């Protein structure tokens, strides 16, 4: 469908939704400031987003009973014999993101020797992807039953977020929860770590990342470490970050979508479901552009040098929708990494859902997967048919609709959020993945003098988050700093803080400064709660106030509060002089600073980048696609008078290496 067709569909959708404002045929009403429509109409919006008028693909039956197609990817993914891992604690080095592990086997020019953990009871056997009883029951549900499950226990909030309410009677939800309790029986198999190395061929790896700079940065750190092992890594992300990626010495390929547009959409809607009909076209065009750019990112030559590239393994974050389908088409292994939880657990709810009852935490992940699948399945099936030459997926399943069967690594410290007990050996909590950008940063003389001439300031900035009224927010910040008598550093960011305000002498405005250099200069930090910014603040030992805008920012705000490292999060819509003043006073308490310093000491001992690379190597299948052999050099029969010299030098070098 071309853009003109999208626009026509969107106009038709908006007209139908306006007509539907008077209807009340569903108990779950969605109330917006300018529009009110029912959950059934909201589902119609998602069907239009799919490009499907009847709410399902053309070959979708009403009962949802289909056999999963057999694919090469299913055979490649399943060789996980390792126990769950956590962050590796090692001594700090000057730039660990560039330092290869000493376990690199220098004697192999085509392989690296990767550390793995070995199951002593099931050695040399592979564990196939097997569904739990819960997943099998979920897959047997018809589309109608799945939609009924959503209607029965989910509330759609006015801002597009979802709330899971288990106080309502839902037989299907009760059955799923009971089955999952049985599935949680621990395995009798014991996985014992042993000194065991696995030779991994040097691979061409495509890293697919959708999001803001804070989302891209930890993947860039991992990409650099993978290169240190000898892999050829291409990081594919939005064109906005081309210079950032290339300056780190990593190959770049552009993905579709604009992070500014995506951030603005998320800030306005705050959830999975568009809060107004006009938002649907924005979301559809962005997601479509992202999905259609994934295959070229994994197969096309370098756009500048023309160097051929075909991915032999894929690393991606979940918002790069379509990643697993590209891996399926190419027949290559896939590994998910992310900075927010996406694997079902009873420990905490899905970051995009509100769940008052802890019993619904696990179920919230299933429901969010369902909603996302309904929103993108039309685009995914179009992509599979037209680009990947794969059969369409007729219905949501635990295999195609979630990441639960894929090796997954979470990029946060286990000292901040420990790995839940119900996450299996496919999941690792590797630690924060830092780049150490501040090691080469030189502040301006004016900035350096300002920092030195007074007490430690408080950092306040919201990164890539857009602001409805930047002048009002700036004045709120300035007044709170004046009341508390604190100096402040305000980061302008994408919200243009401080653009139209008179800035007093006790406040310094910055535009671009590495947080890992800046935060150690500060007494406390106030920010939007992005995973990367939160991690850097904790590593610096800074008490933290999070002002969340959307998504996982609320999750990290709650974690900071529960750990006693800062006050309760203040949503951006509730940011006032009074709330910010109270938050600053909370952060300045000595006991809060003491707790922050203890957490910082633990984080500094971790090597999250190294643990992420180890996890990637460990979860690779026993047989991975080998790189194609390099073509032999053209024979040159002409005499080379320096050949004898080169031969002698080579022999001398070999003697030195052998000693």
XYZ file of C-alpha atoms in Angstrom:
659
model
C 0.000 0.000 0.000
C 1.416 3.392 -0.950
C 1.291 6.510 1.200
C -1.719 7.828 -0.716
C -3.619 4.685 0.157
C -2.589 5.033 3.774
C -3.905 8.584 3.861
C -7.252 7.487 2.396
C -7.558 4.670 4.921
C -6.701 7.052 7.732
C -9.338 9.575 6.672
C -11.927 6.823 6.438
C -10.909 5.557 9.854
C -11.156 9.001 11.440
C -14.626 9.464 9.938
C -15.801 6.101 11.242
C -14.346 6.786 14.672
C -16.094 10.141 14.878
C -19.392 8.433 14.073
C -18.656 5.876 16.751
C -18.395 8.476 19.488
C -22.107 8.157 20.202
C -22.002 4.388 20.547
C -21.597 2.627 23.879
C -21.667 -1.045 22.972
C -18.696 -1.948 25.148
C -18.197 -1.475 28.862
C -14.621 -0.240 28.413
C -14.954 3.384 27.285
C -11.957 5.395 26.167
C -12.233 9.075 26.993
C -9.900 11.574 25.371
C -9.845 15.317 25.575
C -11.291 15.721 22.058
C -12.569 12.282 21.165
C -14.281 9.381 22.922
C -14.616 5.959 21.395
C -15.068 2.385 22.548
C -12.644 -0.482 22.840
C -14.312 -2.150 19.866
C -13.739 0.984 17.805
C -10.188 1.188 19.110
C -9.696 -2.382 17.858
C -11.022 -1.177 14.520
C -8.313 1.438 14.588
C -5.720 -1.283 14.989
C -7.315 -3.283 12.181
C -6.973 -0.232 9.946
C -3.388 0.121 11.112
C -3.002 -3.446 9.879
C -4.586 -2.640 6.551
C -7.248 -5.262 7.337
C -10.912 -4.343 7.341
C -12.162 -7.408 9.134
C -9.563 -7.470 11.890
C -7.564 -10.406 10.568
C -5.423 -11.342 7.549
C -7.108 -12.674 4.449
C -6.353 -16.273 5.322
C -7.333 -15.979 8.979
C -10.037 -18.350 10.124
C -12.369 -17.580 12.966
C -11.098 -20.268 15.271
C -7.402 -19.436 14.996
C -6.359 -23.090 14.597
C -3.230 -23.263 12.434
C -0.018 -25.257 12.351
C 3.188 -23.339 12.830
C 5.342 -23.367 9.699
C 8.642 -25.177 9.935
C 11.557 -22.836 9.289
C 15.349 -23.063 9.211
C 15.478 -20.604 12.084
C 13.808 -23.076 14.411
C 16.733 -25.438 13.911
C 19.366 -22.740 14.302
C 18.095 -21.099 17.461
C 17.998 -23.990 19.812
C 21.363 -24.954 21.206
C 21.130 -23.282 24.566
C 22.729 -25.468 27.225
C 23.810 -22.735 29.573
C 22.666 -21.677 32.969
C 21.408 -18.177 33.570
C 24.169 -15.628 33.904
C 24.508 -12.265 35.513
C 26.959 -9.441 35.149
C 30.626 -10.299 35.221
C 32.517 -8.492 37.962
C 35.970 -7.494 36.773
C 38.449 -4.770 37.527
C 37.938 -1.569 35.593
C 40.150 -0.786 32.598
C 40.711 2.497 30.849
C 38.352 1.721 27.965
C 36.821 -1.736 28.367
C 34.551 -1.279 25.359
C 37.626 -1.473 23.106
C 39.647 -4.068 25.027
C 39.187 -7.668 23.833
C 38.907 -10.398 26.402
C 42.173 -12.242 27.092
C 40.267 -15.358 26.105
C 40.632 -14.440 22.417
C 42.459 -17.369 20.836
C 45.309 -15.722 18.935
C 46.239 -18.894 17.122
C 43.073 -18.950 15.006
C 42.687 -16.404 12.248
C 39.096 -17.369 11.501
C 37.705 -18.105 14.958
C 37.422 -16.648 18.402
C 37.331 -18.817 21.496
C 34.229 -17.861 23.417
C 33.607 -18.766 27.067
C 30.483 -20.810 27.721
C 28.932 -22.752 30.575
C 28.454 -26.439 30.014
C 25.643 -28.672 31.221
C 27.459 -31.705 32.584
C 24.345 -33.872 32.430
C 23.199 -33.118 28.882
C 26.519 -32.561 27.164
C 26.452 -32.530 23.360
C 22.658 -32.491 23.289
C 20.480 -29.656 22.119
C 17.345 -28.404 23.805
C 14.657 -27.766 21.173
C 12.149 -24.969 21.524
C 9.329 -26.471 23.539
C 6.112 -24.803 24.531
C 4.871 -24.739 28.075
C 1.315 -25.766 28.903
C 0.431 -22.098 29.218
C 1.787 -21.270 25.770
C 0.000 -24.228 24.197
C -3.301 -23.146 25.759
C -2.754 -19.567 24.655
C -2.044 -20.675 21.099
C -5.242 -22.742 21.029
C -7.355 -19.697 21.848
C -9.288 -18.363 18.881
C -8.997 -14.732 17.834
C -12.419 -14.131 19.334
C -11.362 -15.631 22.676
C -8.185 -13.561 22.730
C -10.112 -10.370 22.066
C -12.600 -11.346 24.760
C -9.703 -11.806 27.185
C -8.589 -8.256 26.425
C -12.095 -6.870 26.925
C -12.604 -8.747 30.202
C -9.490 -7.776 32.133
C -7.957 -4.748 30.419
C -8.828 -1.096 30.843
C -7.709 1.333 28.178
C -6.713 4.645 29.741
C -7.289 8.004 28.089
C -3.580 8.357 27.293
C -3.371 5.003 25.483
C -1.838 3.015 28.345
C -3.398 -0.242 29.453
C -4.308 -1.490 32.912
C -4.680 -5.166 33.762
C -7.542 -5.610 36.232
C -7.883 -9.096 37.721
C -10.834 -8.120 39.887
C -13.073 -8.877 36.912
C -14.163 -12.445 36.283
C -12.280 -13.965 33.352
C -12.257 -17.768 33.089
C -9.568 -17.712 30.397
C -7.262 -15.504 32.469
C -7.758 -17.734 35.511
C -6.943 -20.842 33.477
C -3.768 -19.294 32.038
C -2.563 -18.248 35.483
C -3.245 -21.712 36.932
C -1.367 -23.405 34.098
C 1.544 -21.035 34.487
C 1.811 -21.911 38.174
C 2.298 -25.549 37.122
C 4.827 -24.530 34.471
C 6.879 -22.747 37.132
C 7.957 -26.039 38.776
C 11.784 -25.828 38.788
C 13.710 -28.210 36.565
C 15.555 -31.076 38.222
C 18.436 -30.634 35.778
C 21.388 -28.852 37.330
C 23.541 -26.656 35.149
C 27.114 -26.508 36.390
C 29.638 -24.011 35.133
C 32.831 -25.579 33.853
C 35.936 -24.348 32.097
C 34.846 -24.873 28.550
C 35.485 -22.873 25.402
C 33.601 -22.884 22.117
C 35.237 -21.906 18.854
C 33.077 -19.282 17.185
C 33.785 -18.299 13.587
C 34.227 -14.638 12.893
C 30.769 -13.570 11.822
C 29.099 -10.764 9.962
C 26.667 -9.459 12.576
C 23.817 -7.028 11.940
C 22.775 -5.041 15.016
C 19.264 -3.580 14.555
C 18.312 -0.802 16.984
C 15.201 1.393 17.015
C 14.942 4.272 19.487
C 16.701 7.362 20.750
C 20.427 7.892 21.261
C 20.102 6.402 24.747
C 18.799 3.202 23.145
C 21.559 3.119 20.533
C 24.528 3.804 22.814
C 24.702 0.487 24.750
C 24.415 -1.460 21.491
C 27.259 0.581 20.054
C 29.394 -0.384 23.054
C 28.624 -4.069 22.420
C 29.318 -3.670 18.693
C 32.789 -2.296 19.402
C 33.610 -5.194 21.719
C 32.380 -7.708 19.131
C 34.703 -6.078 16.619
C 37.553 -6.522 19.078
C 36.850 -10.271 18.868
C 37.234 -10.097 15.099
C 33.588 -10.011 14.029
C 32.434 -7.694 11.239
C 29.638 -5.667 12.821
C 27.133 -3.404 11.103
C 24.964 -1.259 13.364
C 21.706 -0.310 11.656
C 19.707 2.494 13.225
C 18.106 5.825 12.327
C 19.969 8.240 10.060
C 20.084 10.789 12.904
C 22.818 8.702 14.541
C 25.022 8.099 11.495
C 27.823 10.358 12.767
C 27.601 8.937 16.293
C 27.977 5.352 15.074
C 30.699 6.018 12.506
C 32.735 8.113 14.956
C 32.954 4.991 17.144
C 34.528 3.044 14.286
C 31.491 0.857 13.544
C 29.877 0.371 10.129
C 26.532 2.146 9.809
C 23.394 1.379 7.814
C 20.237 3.528 7.950
C 16.952 2.203 9.285
C 13.630 3.845 8.548
C 11.736 5.935 11.061
C 12.580 9.228 12.708
C 13.372 9.051 16.441
C 12.076 12.606 16.936
C 8.713 11.656 15.440
C 8.632 8.400 17.414
C 9.509 10.184 20.673
C 6.844 12.810 20.025
C 4.247 10.137 19.319
C 5.115 8.242 22.496
C 5.090 11.422 24.567
C 1.601 12.283 23.320
C 0.140 8.785 23.637
C 2.231 7.242 26.450
C 1.106 3.756 25.571
C 0.472 1.113 22.965
C -2.842 2.388 21.644
C -3.258 5.719 19.834
C -5.157 8.142 22.047
C -6.752 9.853 19.037
C -7.571 8.757 15.467
C -5.136 11.212 13.878
C -2.182 9.454 15.514
C -2.703 6.211 13.604
C -1.236 7.405 10.301
C 1.856 8.678 12.113
C 2.466 5.371 13.805
C 1.747 3.280 10.726
C 4.146 5.184 8.485
C 6.946 5.039 11.058
C 6.589 1.313 11.750
C 6.243 0.500 8.055
C 9.441 2.417 7.280
C 11.309 0.573 10.041
C 10.125 -2.885 9.001
C 10.887 -2.393 5.308
C 14.442 -1.248 6.061
C 15.408 -4.334 8.090
C 16.143 -6.718 5.220
C 18.442 -4.282 3.338
C 20.224 -3.593 6.631
C 21.094 -7.289 6.816
C 21.862 -7.992 3.151
C 22.779 -4.877 1.158
C 26.351 -3.714 0.449
C 27.757 -0.723 2.297
C 26.127 2.393 0.872
C 29.446 4.263 0.618
C 32.174 1.688 -0.001
C 30.064 -0.921 -1.774
C 31.565 -3.676 0.391
C 29.286 -6.754 0.306
C 27.480 -7.683 3.504
C 25.144 -10.510 4.419
C 24.378 -11.055 8.082
C 25.304 -14.409 9.586
C 23.798 -13.471 12.968
C 21.404 -10.754 14.108
C 21.247 -8.776 17.347
C 18.211 -6.534 17.832
C 16.047 -4.720 20.321
C 12.311 -5.577 20.382
C 11.067 -2.287 18.803
C 12.884 -3.273 15.591
C 9.664 -5.091 14.679
C 10.331 -7.722 12.039
C 13.778 -8.737 13.295
C 12.907 -12.380 13.898
C 11.208 -12.658 10.507
C 14.363 -11.460 8.739
C 16.388 -13.989 10.741
C 13.913 -16.685 9.713
C 14.237 -15.759 6.043
C 18.035 -15.683 6.151
C 18.301 -18.793 8.325
C 20.601 -17.121 10.852
C 20.629 -17.071 14.681
C 18.962 -14.228 16.513
C 19.719 -12.636 19.906
C 17.591 -9.991 21.618
C 19.112 -7.348 23.878
C 17.102 -4.645 25.596
C 17.242 -2.028 28.314
C 13.743 -2.733 29.667
C 12.029 -6.010 30.645
C 10.162 -7.768 27.856
C 10.164 -11.373 29.126
C 7.109 -12.490 31.161
C 7.699 -12.625 34.919
C 5.865 -12.478 38.223
C 8.523 -10.137 39.639
C 7.225 -6.934 38.032
C 4.671 -5.919 35.397
C 5.331 -5.062 31.790
C 6.674 -1.488 31.686
C 3.936 -0.459 29.224
C 1.105 -1.712 31.435
C -0.354 -0.697 34.775
C -1.086 -3.698 36.972
C -2.568 -3.046 40.442
C -2.530 -6.739 41.445
C 0.810 -8.562 41.498
C -0.912 -11.752 40.326
C -1.377 -10.041 36.968
C 2.275 -9.140 36.412
C 3.067 -12.195 34.294
C -0.179 -11.915 32.335
C 0.528 -8.272 31.473
C 3.366 -9.360 29.159
C 1.074 -11.738 27.279
C -1.575 -9.055 26.847
C 0.918 -6.435 25.676
C 2.290 -8.942 23.144
C -1.269 -9.491 21.905
C -1.916 -5.780 21.486
C 1.372 -5.209 19.672
C 0.701 -8.174 17.390
C -2.747 -6.910 16.465
C -1.214 -3.539 15.690
C 1.547 -4.746 13.364
C 0.458 -8.110 11.959
C -0.784 -6.614 8.680
C 2.535 -4.881 8.127
C 4.476 -7.985 9.166
C 2.535 -10.289 6.843
C 2.911 -7.852 3.950
C 6.643 -7.800 4.674
C 6.827 -11.606 4.842
C 4.946 -12.083 1.564
C 6.461 -9.316 -0.547
C 10.017 -8.980 0.762
C 10.969 -12.155 2.618
C 9.013 -14.597 0.404
C 7.693 -16.335 3.508
C 4.124 -17.481 4.187
C 2.022 -15.071 6.263
C 1.412 -15.769 9.923
C -2.272 -16.353 10.398
C -2.609 -15.811 14.129
C -0.830 -14.768 17.300
C 1.291 -17.496 18.860
C 3.854 -17.569 21.620
C 6.455 -18.420 18.965
C 5.754 -15.606 16.508
C 4.254 -12.998 18.821
C 6.842 -12.817 21.602
C 10.578 -13.077 22.260
C 10.244 -15.794 24.916
C 11.850 -18.453 22.692
C 14.813 -16.253 21.732
C 18.058 -15.802 23.675
C 17.649 -12.486 25.471
C 20.055 -10.263 27.361
C 18.986 -7.360 29.562
C 21.336 -4.410 29.827
C 20.979 -3.413 33.454
C 22.847 -4.209 36.629
C 21.689 -7.247 38.627
C 22.444 -5.122 41.700
C 19.675 -2.747 40.609
C 17.146 -5.264 39.239
C 18.137 -8.896 39.948
C 17.230 -11.569 37.446
C 13.759 -12.907 38.365
C 13.590 -16.512 39.506
C 11.101 -17.407 36.763
C 13.351 -16.376 33.876
C 14.945 -19.432 32.348
C 18.409 -20.105 31.020
C 17.598 -18.307 27.758
C 17.688 -14.986 29.625
C 20.729 -13.127 30.976
C 21.007 -9.927 32.997
C 24.385 -8.785 31.729
C 24.858 -5.424 33.427
C 24.926 -1.868 32.144
C 26.775 -1.392 28.856
C 28.754 1.844 29.027
C 30.840 3.514 26.310
C 32.989 5.797 28.497
C 32.590 8.779 26.162
C 33.720 11.210 28.846
C 37.310 9.985 28.904
C 38.213 12.235 25.958
C 35.851 15.134 26.682
C 37.299 18.586 27.288
C 34.844 21.159 28.695
C 35.064 24.786 27.675
C 37.063 27.068 29.952
C 33.888 28.912 30.925
C 32.125 25.691 31.919
C 35.138 24.329 33.810
C 35.527 27.576 35.766
C 31.812 27.694 36.596
C 31.900 24.137 37.995
C 34.964 24.859 40.143
C 33.783 28.108 41.718
C 30.901 26.724 43.760
C 29.241 23.706 45.346
C 28.368 20.660 43.275
C 25.368 21.484 41.059
C 22.220 19.497 40.338
C 21.825 18.278 36.767
C 18.381 18.681 35.176
C 17.640 17.529 31.645
C 15.156 15.454 29.670
C 17.290 14.284 26.749
C 15.319 13.416 23.621
C 11.930 14.072 25.182
C 9.766 16.780 23.568
C 8.094 19.391 25.789
C 4.700 21.014 25.271
C 5.807 24.232 26.987
C 9.572 24.441 27.392
C 9.430 27.975 28.816
C 7.043 26.942 31.603
C 9.170 23.895 32.450
C 12.329 26.015 32.508
C 10.762 28.524 34.896
C 9.642 25.662 37.162
C 13.229 24.379 37.311
C 14.734 27.812 37.960
C 12.300 28.573 40.772
C 12.876 25.207 42.490
C 16.649 25.747 42.359
C 16.254 29.221 43.854
C 14.027 27.984 46.695
C 16.460 25.192 47.614
C 19.535 27.404 47.190
C 21.159 25.004 44.735
C 23.279 25.544 41.668
C 22.035 23.813 38.547
C 23.116 22.554 35.141
C 20.257 22.516 32.634
C 20.604 20.399 29.505
C 18.675 21.984 26.647
C 17.858 18.656 24.934
C 15.240 18.201 22.236
C 12.738 20.062 24.417
C 14.684 23.370 24.113
C 14.884 24.053 27.839
C 16.072 27.568 28.661
C 15.607 28.886 25.138
C 13.416 31.845 26.078
C 14.344 32.403 29.714
C 16.775 34.674 31.502
C 19.283 32.297 33.069
C 20.712 33.383 36.472
C 24.381 33.032 37.406
C 23.757 29.960 39.576
C 22.607 28.005 36.499
C 24.677 26.881 33.506
C 23.084 25.852 30.203
C 24.624 23.020 28.176
C 23.774 21.551 24.790
C 25.857 18.395 24.430
C 28.007 16.959 27.188
C 28.812 13.283 27.906
C 26.896 12.213 30.989
C 29.694 9.946 32.181
C 31.931 13.022 32.473
C 29.235 15.388 33.744
C 27.378 13.381 36.397
C 30.400 12.806 38.680
C 30.598 16.612 38.918
C 27.001 16.779 40.229
C 25.442 16.262 43.645
C 22.214 14.812 42.196
C 20.422 14.398 38.877
C 16.883 15.009 37.624
C 16.002 13.465 34.259
C 13.384 11.658 32.184
C 14.338 8.144 33.269
C 15.818 6.753 30.092
C 17.634 3.512 30.834
C 21.026 4.846 29.746
C 20.753 8.123 31.636
C 19.557 6.272 34.731
C 22.500 3.871 34.504
C 25.057 6.662 34.175
C 23.598 8.529 37.141
C 23.734 5.420 39.317
C 27.325 4.662 38.287
C 28.269 8.213 39.320
C 26.657 7.719 42.748
C 24.042 10.415 42.144
C 20.709 10.445 43.980
C 18.118 10.540 41.217
C 14.712 12.061 40.560
C 12.970 10.667 37.502
C 10.394 12.734 35.624
C 8.905 10.092 33.299
C 7.216 10.883 30.010
C 6.260 7.399 28.799
C 7.178 3.729 28.579
C 9.886 2.197 30.734
C 10.682 5.574 32.303
C 7.921 4.949 34.856
C 9.441 1.525 35.573
C 12.882 2.979 36.272
C 11.334 5.720 38.382
C 9.717 3.102 40.595
C 12.960 1.110 40.849
C 14.878 4.207 41.966
C 12.215 4.944 44.577
C 12.074 1.352 45.882
C 15.868 1.275 46.264
C 15.823 4.500 48.271
C 18.011 6.217 45.681
C 15.559 9.031 45.051
C 11.995 10.235 45.625
C 8.890 8.851 43.964
C 8.837 9.633 40.237
C 7.144 12.861 39.141
C 5.330 12.443 35.793
C 6.057 15.370 33.491
C 2.393 16.392 33.625
C 2.710 16.736 37.423
C 6.022 18.612 37.508
C 5.516 21.725 39.632
C 7.704 24.029 41.675
C 6.471 22.324 44.836
C 7.040 18.741 43.649
C 10.509 19.492 42.269
C 11.520 21.408 45.396
C 10.492 18.485 47.589
C 12.373 16.056 45.331
C 15.587 18.094 45.503
C 15.434 18.207 49.290
C 14.910 14.436 49.391
C 17.976 13.795 47.218
C 20.209 15.998 49.379
C 19.691 13.819 52.476
C 22.998 12.158 53.526
C 21.477 8.682 53.806
C 20.224 8.856 50.206
C 23.689 9.813 48.991
C 25.204 6.966 51.025
C 22.910 4.384 49.415
C 23.677 5.776 45.960
C 27.429 5.496 46.548
C 27.131 1.847 47.636
C 25.213 0.945 44.470
C 27.743 2.873 42.375
C 30.640 0.890 43.845
C 28.979 -2.383 42.780
C 28.143 -1.140 39.280
C 31.722 0.006 38.672
C 32.949 -3.568 39.206
C 30.741 -4.898 36.417
C 31.665 -5.341 32.780
C 28.253 -5.381 31.163
C 29.679 -5.113 27.649
C 31.884 -8.155 28.189
C 29.010 -10.117 29.728
C 26.771 -9.227 26.767
C 29.361 -10.472 24.276
C 29.898 -13.652 26.313
C 26.131 -14.249 26.355
C 25.934 -13.763 22.585
C 28.735 -16.287 22.011
C 27.320 -18.752 24.524
C 23.839 -18.807 22.986
C 25.022 -19.261 19.411
C 23.897 -22.599 17.943
C 26.344 -25.457 17.744
C 26.517 -24.877 14.007
C 26.484 -21.304 12.773
C 26.773 -20.170 9.163
C 30.456 -19.930 8.314
C 31.716 -16.862 6.493
C 32.238 -17.426 2.761
C 35.885 -18.100 1.955
C 37.913 -15.114 0.853
C 38.829 -15.174 -2.862
C 42.461 -16.136 -3.478
C 44.740 -13.234 -4.325
C 45.576 -12.728 -7.961
C 48.899 -14.315 -8.841
C 51.599 -11.829 -9.731
C 54.471 -13.422 -11.619
C 56.515 -10.234 -11.807
C 59.681 -10.288 -9.660
C 59.496 -8.473 -6.351
C 62.929 -7.289 -5.209
C 61.662 -6.701 -1.654
C 60.138 -10.170 -1.223
C 63.258 -11.509 0.558
C 63.070 -8.596 3.066
C 59.359 -9.180 3.749
C 59.999 -12.891 4.302
C 62.773 -12.178 6.807
C 60.599 -9.673 8.697
C 57.773 -12.196 8.851
C 60.049 -14.866 10.318
C 61.372 -12.474 12.963
C 57.802 -11.545 13.959
C 56.904 -15.227 14.258
C 59.895 -15.849 16.552
C 58.770 -12.989 18.798
C 55.206 -14.302 18.990
C 56.412 -17.807 19.805
C 58.612 -16.694 22.684
